[in-house]
Each structure stands twice: as C-alpha cells, then as structure tokens.
Coordinates of C-alpha atoms in Angstrom, one line a residue:
M1158 CA 118.2 92.9 57.8
L1159 CA 119.1 92.5 54.1
N1160 CA 122.7 91.6 53.4
C1161 CA 123.5 93.3 50.1
S1162 CA 126.5 91.1 49.4
L1163 CA 124.5 88.0 49.9
I1164 CA 121.9 89.2 47.4
I1165 CA 124.6 89.9 44.8
N1166 CA 126.5 86.7 45.4
R1167 CA 124.0 84.0 46.3
L1168 CA 121.1 84.4 43.9
T1169 CA 120.7 81.6 41.4
P1170 CA 121.2 82.5 37.8
T1171 CA 117.5 82.8 36.9
S1172 CA 117.2 86.2 35.3
Q1173 CA 118.5 86.1 31.7
T1174 CA 119.2 89.4 30.0
L1175 CA 120.6 90.6 26.7
L1176 CA 123.6 92.8 26.0
I1177 CA 122.9 96.1 24.3
T1178 CA 125.7 98.0 22.8
H1179 CA 125.2 101.7 22.0
K1180 CA 126.6 102.3 18.5
P1181 CA 126.2 105.5 16.6
H1182 CA 125.3 105.1 13.0
L1183 CA 128.5 106.3 11.3
L1184 CA 129.0 103.9 8.5
P1185 CA 127.2 104.2 5.1
P1186 CA 124.1 102.0 5.0
N1187 CA 124.2 98.7 3.1
Q1188 CA 121.3 96.5 2.1
S1189 CA 121.2 94.6 5.4
T1190 CA 121.3 97.8 7.3
V1191 CA 118.4 99.3 5.3
R1192 CA 116.4 96.1 5.9
S1193 CA 117.1 96.2 9.7
M1194 CA 116.1 99.8 9.9
S1195 CA 113.0 99.7 7.7
S1196 CA 110.6 99.4 10.6
S1197 CA 112.0 102.5 12.3
I1198 CA 112.2 105.0 9.5
Q1199 CA 109.8 107.4 11.2
H1200 CA 111.9 107.4 14.3
Q1201 CA 115.1 107.9 12.4
Q1202 CA 113.6 110.9 10.6
Q1203 CA 112.6 112.5 13.9
V1204 CA 116.1 111.8 15.5
Q1205 CA 117.7 113.5 12.5
S1206 CA 115.3 116.5 12.8
V1207 CA 116.2 117.1 16.5
S1208 CA 119.9 116.9 16.1
E1209 CA 120.4 120.6 17.0
F1210 CA 120.4 121.3 20.7
L1211 CA 117.6 123.6 22.0
T1212 CA 115.7 123.3 18.7
L1213 CA 111.9 123.6 19.0
I1214 CA 110.5 121.0 16.6
P1215 CA 107.1 119.7 15.5
Y1216 CA 106.2 116.5 17.4
N1217 CA 104.9 113.4 15.7
P1218 CA 103.9 110.6 18.0
P1219 CA 104.6 106.9 17.4
S1220 CA 101.8 105.4 15.3
W1221 CA 100.8 103.2 18.3
A1222 CA 100.2 106.3 20.4
S1223 CA 98.3 108.3 17.8
K1224 CA 94.9 107.7 19.5
L1225 CA 96.0 109.2 22.8
N1226 CA 94.6 112.7 23.4
P1227 CA 95.8 115.4 23.6
I1228 CA 98.9 114.9 21.5
P1229 CA 101.6 117.6 22.0
S1230 CA 102.4 119.6 18.9
K1231 CA 106.0 120.6 19.7
K1232 CA 108.9 119.6 21.9
F1233 CA 112.4 121.0 22.6
N1234 CA 115.5 119.0 22.2
L1235 CA 117.1 119.4 25.6
G1236 CA 118.7 116.0 26.3
T1237 CA 121.3 113.7 24.8
F1238 CA 119.2 111.0 23.3
P1239 CA 119.0 108.1 22.8
T1240 CA 120.6 107.2 26.1
P1241 CA 122.7 104.0 26.0
V1242 CA 121.8 100.7 27.5
H1243 CA 124.8 99.4 29.3
R1244 CA 125.7 96.1 30.9
W1245 CA 126.5 96.4 34.5
N1246 CA 128.3 93.6 36.2
L1247 CA 125.9 92.1 38.7
P1248 CA 126.4 88.4 39.2
N1249 CA 123.3 86.4 38.4
L1250 CA 121.1 89.5 38.3
P1251 CA 119.7 91.8 35.6
K1252 CA 122.6 92.9 33.3
D1253 CA 121.0 95.7 31.3
C1254 CA 120.6 99.3 32.5
E1255 CA 119.0 102.1 30.5
R1256 CA 121.3 105.0 31.4
D1257 CA 119.0 108.0 31.6
D1258 CA 121.5 109.3 34.2
L1259 CA 123.5 110.1 31.0
S1260 CA 120.8 112.2 29.4
G1261 CA 122.9 115.4 29.7
M1262 CA 125.3 117.2 31.9
Q1263 CA 123.4 119.5 34.4
L1264 CA 120.1 118.0 33.2
S1265 CA 121.0 114.4 33.8
G1266 CA 118.2 112.1 34.7
N1267 CA 114.6 111.2 33.8
K1268 CA 113.2 114.7 34.2
V1269 CA 114.8 116.0 31.0
R1270 CA 112.4 113.9 28.9
K1271 CA 109.4 115.5 30.5
L1272 CA 110.8 119.0 30.3
E1273 CA 111.2 118.7 26.6
F1274 CA 107.4 118.8 26.3
L1275 CA 106.5 120.9 29.3
L1276 CA 108.8 123.8 28.3
A1277 CA 107.7 123.7 24.7
D1278 CA 104.2 124.3 26.1
A1279 CA 105.4 127.1 28.4
V1280 CA 107.0 128.9 25.5
A1281 CA 103.9 128.4 23.3
Q1282 CA 101.9 130.1 26.1
G1283 CA 104.2 133.1 26.2
A1284 CA 105.7 132.4 29.6
D1285 CA 108.6 134.4 30.8
C1286 CA 109.3 132.4 33.9
I1287 CA 108.8 128.9 35.3
I1288 CA 107.5 127.8 38.7
T1289 CA 108.0 124.3 40.1
I1290 CA 108.1 122.7 43.5
G1291 CA 109.9 119.8 45.2
G1292 CA 112.1 118.6 48.1
I1293 CA 115.2 120.4 49.2
Q1294 CA 117.3 118.1 47.0
S1295 CA 114.8 117.8 44.1
N1296 CA 116.5 116.6 40.9
H1297 CA 113.4 117.8 39.0
C1298 CA 113.8 121.3 40.4
R1299 CA 117.5 121.4 39.5
A1300 CA 116.8 120.1 36.0
T1301 CA 114.0 122.7 35.5
A1302 CA 116.2 125.5 36.7
V1303 CA 118.9 124.6 34.2
A1304 CA 116.5 124.0 31.3
A1305 CA 114.7 127.3 32.0
K1306 CA 118.0 129.2 31.8
Y1307 CA 118.9 127.5 28.6
L1308 CA 115.7 129.0 27.2
N1309 CA 116.2 132.4 28.7
L1310 CA 113.4 131.9 31.3
D1311 CA 113.5 132.8 34.9
C1312 CA 112.9 129.9 37.3
F1313 CA 111.2 130.1 40.7
L1314 CA 111.5 127.1 43.0
I1315 CA 109.5 126.2 46.1
L1316 CA 111.6 123.8 48.1
R1317 CA 110.4 121.7 51.0
T1318 CA 112.7 121.4 54.1
S1319 CA 112.5 120.7 57.8
K1320 CA 110.9 123.3 60.1
L1321 CA 114.3 123.6 61.9
L1322 CA 116.0 124.8 58.7
V1323 CA 113.2 126.7 56.9
D1324 CA 114.5 130.1 58.1
E1325 CA 118.1 129.2 57.4
D1326 CA 120.2 129.6 54.2
P1327 CA 119.8 126.2 52.4
G1328 CA 123.4 126.0 51.5
L1329 CA 125.2 124.8 48.3
T1330 CA 125.1 121.0 48.7
G1331 CA 124.2 118.9 45.7
N1332 CA 121.3 120.1 43.5
L1333 CA 121.2 123.4 45.5
L1334 CA 124.6 124.4 44.2
V1335 CA 123.5 124.0 40.6
E1336 CA 120.1 125.7 41.1
R1337 CA 121.8 128.7 42.8
L1338 CA 124.6 128.9 40.2
V1339 CA 122.1 129.3 37.4
G1340 CA 120.2 132.0 39.3
A1341 CA 117.0 130.2 40.4
H1342 CA 114.8 132.1 42.9
I1343 CA 114.3 129.9 45.9
D1344 CA 111.4 130.0 48.4
L1345 CA 111.5 127.6 51.3
V1346 CA 108.5 126.0 53.0
S1347 CA 108.5 123.5 55.9
K1348 CA 107.3 120.0 55.5
E1349 CA 104.4 120.8 57.8
E1350 CA 103.4 123.8 55.7
Y1351 CA 103.7 121.7 52.5
S1352 CA 101.5 119.0 54.0
R1353 CA 98.9 121.4 55.3
I1354 CA 98.6 123.7 52.3
G1355 CA 99.6 121.3 49.4
S1356 CA 101.8 121.7 46.4
L1357 CA 99.0 123.0 44.1
T1358 CA 98.0 125.8 46.4
L1359 CA 101.7 126.8 47.1
T1360 CA 102.5 127.1 43.4
N1361 CA 99.3 129.0 42.8
L1362 CA 100.1 131.5 45.5
L1363 CA 103.5 132.2 43.9
K1364 CA 101.9 132.3 40.5
E1365 CA 99.4 135.0 41.6
K1366 CA 102.2 137.0 43.2
L1367 CA 104.2 137.0 40.0
I1368 CA 101.3 137.9 37.8
K1369 CA 100.6 140.9 40.0
E1370 CA 104.3 141.9 39.4
G1371 CA 103.7 141.8 35.7
R1372 CA 105.2 138.4 35.0
K1373 CA 103.9 135.5 32.9
P1374 CA 104.6 132.3 34.9
Y1375 CA 104.1 128.8 33.8
V1376 CA 103.6 126.2 36.6
I1377 CA 105.1 122.7 36.3
P1378 CA 103.9 120.2 39.0
V1379 CA 106.0 118.0 41.3
G1380 CA 108.3 115.9 39.2
G1381 CA 106.9 117.3 35.9
S1382 CA 104.3 114.6 36.4
N1383 CA 101.2 115.6 34.5
S1384 CA 99.7 114.1 31.4
L1385 CA 101.8 116.3 29.1
G1386 CA 105.0 115.3 30.9
T1387 CA 104.0 111.6 30.5
W1388 CA 104.9 111.9 26.8
G1389 CA 108.6 112.1 27.8
Y1390 CA 108.5 108.4 28.6
I1391 CA 106.2 107.4 25.8
E1392 CA 109.1 108.7 23.7
A1393 CA 111.5 106.6 25.8
I1394 CA 109.7 103.4 24.9
R1395 CA 109.9 104.4 21.2
E1396 CA 113.6 104.8 21.8
I1397 CA 114.0 101.4 23.4
E1398 CA 111.8 99.9 20.6
H1399 CA 114.1 101.5 18.1
Q1400 CA 117.2 100.2 19.7
S1401 CA 115.6 96.7 19.6
G1402 CA 114.6 97.0 16.0
N1403 CA 117.8 98.4 14.5
G1404 CA 119.9 95.4 15.4
T1405 CA 121.5 96.9 18.5
I1406 CA 119.8 94.0 20.4
K1407 CA 118.2 90.9 18.9
K1408 CA 115.1 90.7 21.1
S1409 CA 113.1 93.0 23.3
F1410 CA 112.6 92.8 27.1
D1411 CA 110.1 90.9 29.2
D1412 CA 110.3 93.4 32.1
I1413 CA 111.1 97.1 32.6
I1414 CA 111.8 98.2 36.1
S1415 CA 112.0 101.8 37.4
A1416 CA 111.7 103.9 40.5
C1417 CA 108.5 105.8 41.1
G1418 CA 108.5 109.2 42.9
S1419 CA 105.8 111.3 41.3
G1420 CA 104.2 108.9 38.8
G1421 CA 104.8 110.5 35.4
T1422 CA 107.8 108.3 34.4
V1423 CA 105.9 105.1 35.3
A1424 CA 102.7 106.2 33.6
G1425 CA 104.6 106.9 30.3
L1426 CA 106.6 103.6 30.5
A1427 CA 103.4 101.6 31.2
I1428 CA 101.0 103.0 28.6
A1429 CA 103.7 103.0 25.9
S1430 CA 104.9 99.5 26.6
W1431 CA 101.2 98.4 26.6
L1432 CA 100.4 100.2 23.3
S1433 CA 103.6 99.4 21.4
E1434 CA 104.9 96.0 20.2
L1435 CA 107.3 96.0 23.1
K1436 CA 104.7 94.6 25.5
A1437 CA 107.2 94.5 28.4
K1438 CA 105.7 94.2 31.9
V1439 CA 106.4 97.4 33.8
T1440 CA 107.2 97.2 37.6
A1441 CA 107.7 100.3 39.6
F1442 CA 109.2 100.6 43.1
C1443 CA 107.7 103.6 44.8
V1444 CA 110.1 105.7 47.0
C1445 CA 107.4 107.7 48.8
D1446 CA 103.7 107.4 49.6
D1447 CA 102.4 103.9 48.8
P1448 CA 101.3 101.7 45.9
D1449 CA 97.6 102.6 46.2
Y1450 CA 98.3 106.3 46.0
F1451 CA 100.4 105.8 42.8
Y1452 CA 97.9 103.5 41.2
D1453 CA 95.3 106.3 41.6
Y1454 CA 97.7 109.0 40.5
V1455 CA 98.8 107.1 37.4
Q1456 CA 95.2 106.5 36.6
G1457 CA 94.6 110.2 36.6
L1458 CA 97.4 110.7 34.1
L1459 CA 96.1 107.9 31.9
D1460 CA 92.6 109.4 32.0
G1461 CA 94.1 112.7 31.0
L1462 CA 95.4 111.0 27.9
E1463 CA 92.1 109.2 27.2
A1464 CA 94.1 106.0 27.3
G1465 CA 91.1 103.8 28.1
V1466 CA 93.0 101.4 30.4
K1467 CA 93.3 100.8 34.1
S1468 CA 96.6 101.5 35.8
R1469 CA 96.5 98.3 37.7
D1470 CA 96.3 96.4 34.4
I1471 CA 99.5 97.8 32.9
V1472 CA 101.9 98.4 35.8
K1473 CA 102.8 96.6 39.0
I1474 CA 103.8 99.0 41.8
E1475 CA 105.8 97.8 44.8
N1476 CA 106.7 99.7 48.0
A1477 CA 110.4 100.5 48.4
K1478 CA 110.3 103.8 50.4
G1479 CA 111.9 102.3 53.5
R1480 CA 112.2 104.9 56.3
G1481 CA 110.5 107.5 54.0
Y1482 CA 111.2 109.8 51.1
A1483 CA 114.9 110.7 50.8
M1484 CA 115.6 108.9 54.1
S1485 CA 118.0 106.1 53.8
T1486 CA 118.6 103.0 55.9
A1487 CA 122.2 101.8 56.5
E1488 CA 121.5 98.8 54.4
E1489 CA 120.3 100.9 51.5
L1490 CA 123.4 103.1 51.5
K1491 CA 125.6 100.1 51.8
F1492 CA 123.9 98.6 48.8
V1493 CA 124.5 101.8 46.8
K1494 CA 128.2 101.6 47.8
E1495 CA 128.5 97.9 46.8
I1496 CA 126.8 98.5 43.4
A1497 CA 129.3 101.4 42.7
E1498 CA 132.3 99.3 43.8
T1499 CA 131.1 96.2 41.9
T1500 CA 129.9 97.8 38.6
G1501 CA 131.1 101.4 38.4
V1502 CA 127.4 102.5 38.1
I1503 CA 126.5 105.1 40.7
L1504 CA 122.9 105.0 41.9
D1505 CA 121.3 107.8 43.8
P1506 CA 120.0 107.1 47.4
V1507 CA 116.5 108.6 46.8
Y1508 CA 115.3 107.0 43.6
S1509 CA 117.3 104.5 41.5
G1510 CA 119.1 103.2 44.6
K1511 CA 115.9 102.3 46.4
A1512 CA 114.4 100.9 43.3
A1513 CA 117.4 98.6 42.6
Y1514 CA 117.5 97.6 46.2
G1515 CA 113.8 96.8 46.2
M1516 CA 114.2 94.9 42.9
M1517 CA 117.0 92.7 44.2
K1518 CA 115.3 92.1 47.5
D1519 CA 112.2 90.9 45.6
M1520 CA 114.4 88.7 43.3
A1521 CA 116.0 87.1 46.4
Q1522 CA 112.7 86.5 48.0
H1523 CA 110.8 85.3 44.9
P1524 CA 113.3 83.9 42.5
T1525 CA 110.8 81.8 40.5
K1526 CA 108.8 85.0 39.6
W1527 CA 111.8 86.3 37.7
E1528 CA 113.1 83.0 36.3
G1529 CA 114.2 83.3 32.6
R1530 CA 113.0 87.0 32.4
K1531 CA 114.9 89.5 30.2
I1532 CA 114.9 92.6 32.4
L1533 CA 115.8 96.3 31.7
F1534 CA 116.4 98.6 34.7
I1535 CA 115.9 102.3 34.1
H1536 CA 118.5 104.4 35.9
T1537 CA 116.7 107.7 36.4
G1538 CA 119.7 109.7 37.5
G1539 CA 120.1 111.7 40.7
L1540 CA 123.8 111.6 41.3
L1541 CA 123.8 115.0 43.0
G1542 CA 121.6 113.7 45.7
L1543 CA 124.5 111.7 47.1
Y1544 CA 126.2 114.8 48.2
D1545 CA 123.5 115.3 50.8
K1546 CA 124.4 111.9 52.3
N1547 CA 128.1 112.7 53.0
D1548 CA 128.0 112.1 56.7
E1549 CA 126.0 108.9 56.3
M1550 CA 128.3 107.5 53.6
A1551 CA 131.5 108.4 55.3
S1552 CA 131.9 105.1 57.2
L1553 CA 131.3 103.1 53.9
V1554 CA 133.9 104.5 51.6
G1555 CA 137.5 103.4 51.3
K1556 CA 140.2 104.4 53.7
W1557 CA 142.9 106.9 52.9
R1558 CA 146.5 107.0 54.0
R1559 CA 149.5 109.3 53.9
M1560 CA 151.9 108.2 51.2
E1561 CA 155.2 107.1 52.7
L1562 CA 158.1 109.1 51.3
N1563 CA 161.7 109.8 52.4
E1564 CA 164.1 112.6 51.7
S1565 CA 166.5 110.4 49.6
I1566 CA 164.0 109.8 46.7
P1567 CA 165.4 111.6 43.6
R1568 CA 163.3 114.2 41.8
V1569 CA 162.1 113.3 38.2
D1570 CA 159.8 115.8 36.6
G1571 CA 156.7 114.5 34.8
T1572 CA 154.2 116.6 32.9
G1573 CA 154.0 120.0 34.5
K1574 CA 155.2 121.1 37.9
M1575 CA 151.7 121.6 39.3
F1576 CA 152.9 124.4 41.6

C-alpha cells in the first residue's frame, strides 16, 4: 500500500523545477522587452488575433509543425489561453503545474484545446448538431455540450453506464448537471453494449438516425482524440515555448507529464515537443486500457499527421489505471485529498489525480531517474468528476461541528441581515 504522506514528506530533493509566473503584458514594451519577445512575434500576432471569444480565425501553425499534414485552416477561440503555470507546494517534488483546469468556466480542462479545431471543422462542413460519446461522467462530453451550445449547435451524447442503471434517469451529478442544463440530448448504453458494439458503430448509428430526420450531424470521437484534435496540444506546446521565450521563465523543462485517457493530448504534446526547440521528454500515465494500446493508438494519430516518427520514440507511457477507468482506490482518493489540503490544487479522481499519483509513486520508487530534472505537470481538469465520488470521499474530508452559542451574546449587525 502506498502511503501518500510518506511520498510527499520523505522523498529526497532530487527533482529541481523552475517557478513560472503568469503575467499579462500590460506595460508598454521597452528595448529589453522587444528583444526578449523577438523569437515569438508570430505567436504574439496570433494571440492578438484571437482575443475575441468565439471568433473563427485562420490558423497558422508553428514553423516547426509546418510539415505535418493535413494542417487545419481555421480554429475557434473557445478557451482562456494561455493557461498559467503555477507553483504548487509539494515538498521535494515537481513544483510547476500547467493549469489547463483553468482554461475556461464550463469548458475547463484539456478538451477545450481540441474542440477549438474540431468545432471549426464541424461548422465548415455545415453541421447543425454534434455527436460524441464517453463515460457517464465524461469531461469531454460536458465540454462538447457547452461548446456546441456556444456555437448554436445541438449536441447529442452517448453515455456509457452500468447495466443496472442504463434504464434509469442518470441524475444531475457532476458533468451530467452541466450537460442537461445546456440541453444536450442523452442516450445511455451499458458498458457491455459499448464493449460489444464499439464507439464508432454507436456514433454511426446515431448519425444515420439523425440524417434520416433531416439533420446534419458531425461526429467527434471519444475524447476528441483524432489527428485534427491533436493540434490542440501542438498549440499547447507553442504556448509553453512562448512562456519560456518571453522571460516568464528562464529555461525550458526537461520533462512534461500528463494523464492519458484517449491519446490525443499525449500525441500532441509528444510530437510538438519533439519537433519544437522545447525537446522535453513526455511521460504519460494512462488511466485506462494499457500502455501497448496507447502506443498503437498514438501511432495512428501520428500517422494521420504524416509525422514520420514512432510513438515509442517520443513518449513514455506508464500504467496508472489502478482498479480501472474511473474506479478509485482508497489510496488514490486519499492522495487527491492530501494534495488539495497541502497545495490548494484540486485534482480529479479519474485523470490528473491518477497521473499525479502514478508520477509520485514512480519518483518514490526510482528517485535517480528523476534526479535534477525540471518537470512540468499538466493538470487536465475534471473537477466535476469529484462530485461522483461523494460517498467515497466522505470519510476523508474535515469534520464539522455545531458552533457553541449562548443566549447572552449581544447582537451586532454586520453587512446585511441575510434573512
């Protein structure tokens, strides 16, 4: 059994990281500022051009990604980018965390980056509705439902649940509440049906049904993880590279660590880090299936971009699924609680929580492998998934008590009477 407190407190100080401060450019540029930003003028121009929310803009890839094919022609501005890199207070462990959980309100998380490209393609194809598929608490499905509504598109979700619950109202917990508030159409399938039929066939069945009804559906795969969606995290590497080059930090990172649930985020991080000057080693902790499955899946995404590189040469994939997808051990949930209590950063139990748990377990077991490395952890969001773990988390949270009062305490009004 892994003792989370021991991991946090007993590791030797081997992993050295840099502090990144997220500072908006509000002051007039001076000569030194101009020099420090000269290497990222192209990125600055693009950031300025996407300043308006929901704008559909022409897309210009980083120069180092210009030989990938196909290159998307347009993207939507759906997220709040660049996301900041924060220091989280983990003694003797990686200090820097890319906060993609802060990429937007309802859209928070890594899926927003993919949707910027996928929904631009949907609109270009004249779609009037979006179909996607995932687990009952899918962050991707929630983000897609909100983004579709932003763009005045209907959204149809196929959600996987247990055979005991497939004929019941799914409720309003976590991501489901947001999906149903924005009017997403929900079809439930059992895990057994999902396994037997497959996500591609399920989405195609719904697509054919909607076409017969006169609709124009656009299908987004599980997690938004196809070659087009991969561009979202190619852009993320350009963003990190820009933060490194404009003086926000002095040096780049040796390692980038992320969760892996459908493969698209990891594929984008890996190919972009490999092509760019960043050259950070990408390590992914998979939260479902197994590393061999994801090496093959990521390879397919890379081949779809004509990248000309083997997935095993540019990313290391470790297993961190534990009991299984979206199933948590007591140790994993305790770890999420301890991280929140220690740092104020809330990890989700399905993706970033398992990835960080796997990362710290690996650092505890193999400290020399990480010695002296500058590490950036990607927080991929998923806060709403915690609400599905209420019962399991109850014993871990702080106690409450009735405040002791007596009748002799005099009344003194503050701001508002609140009744």
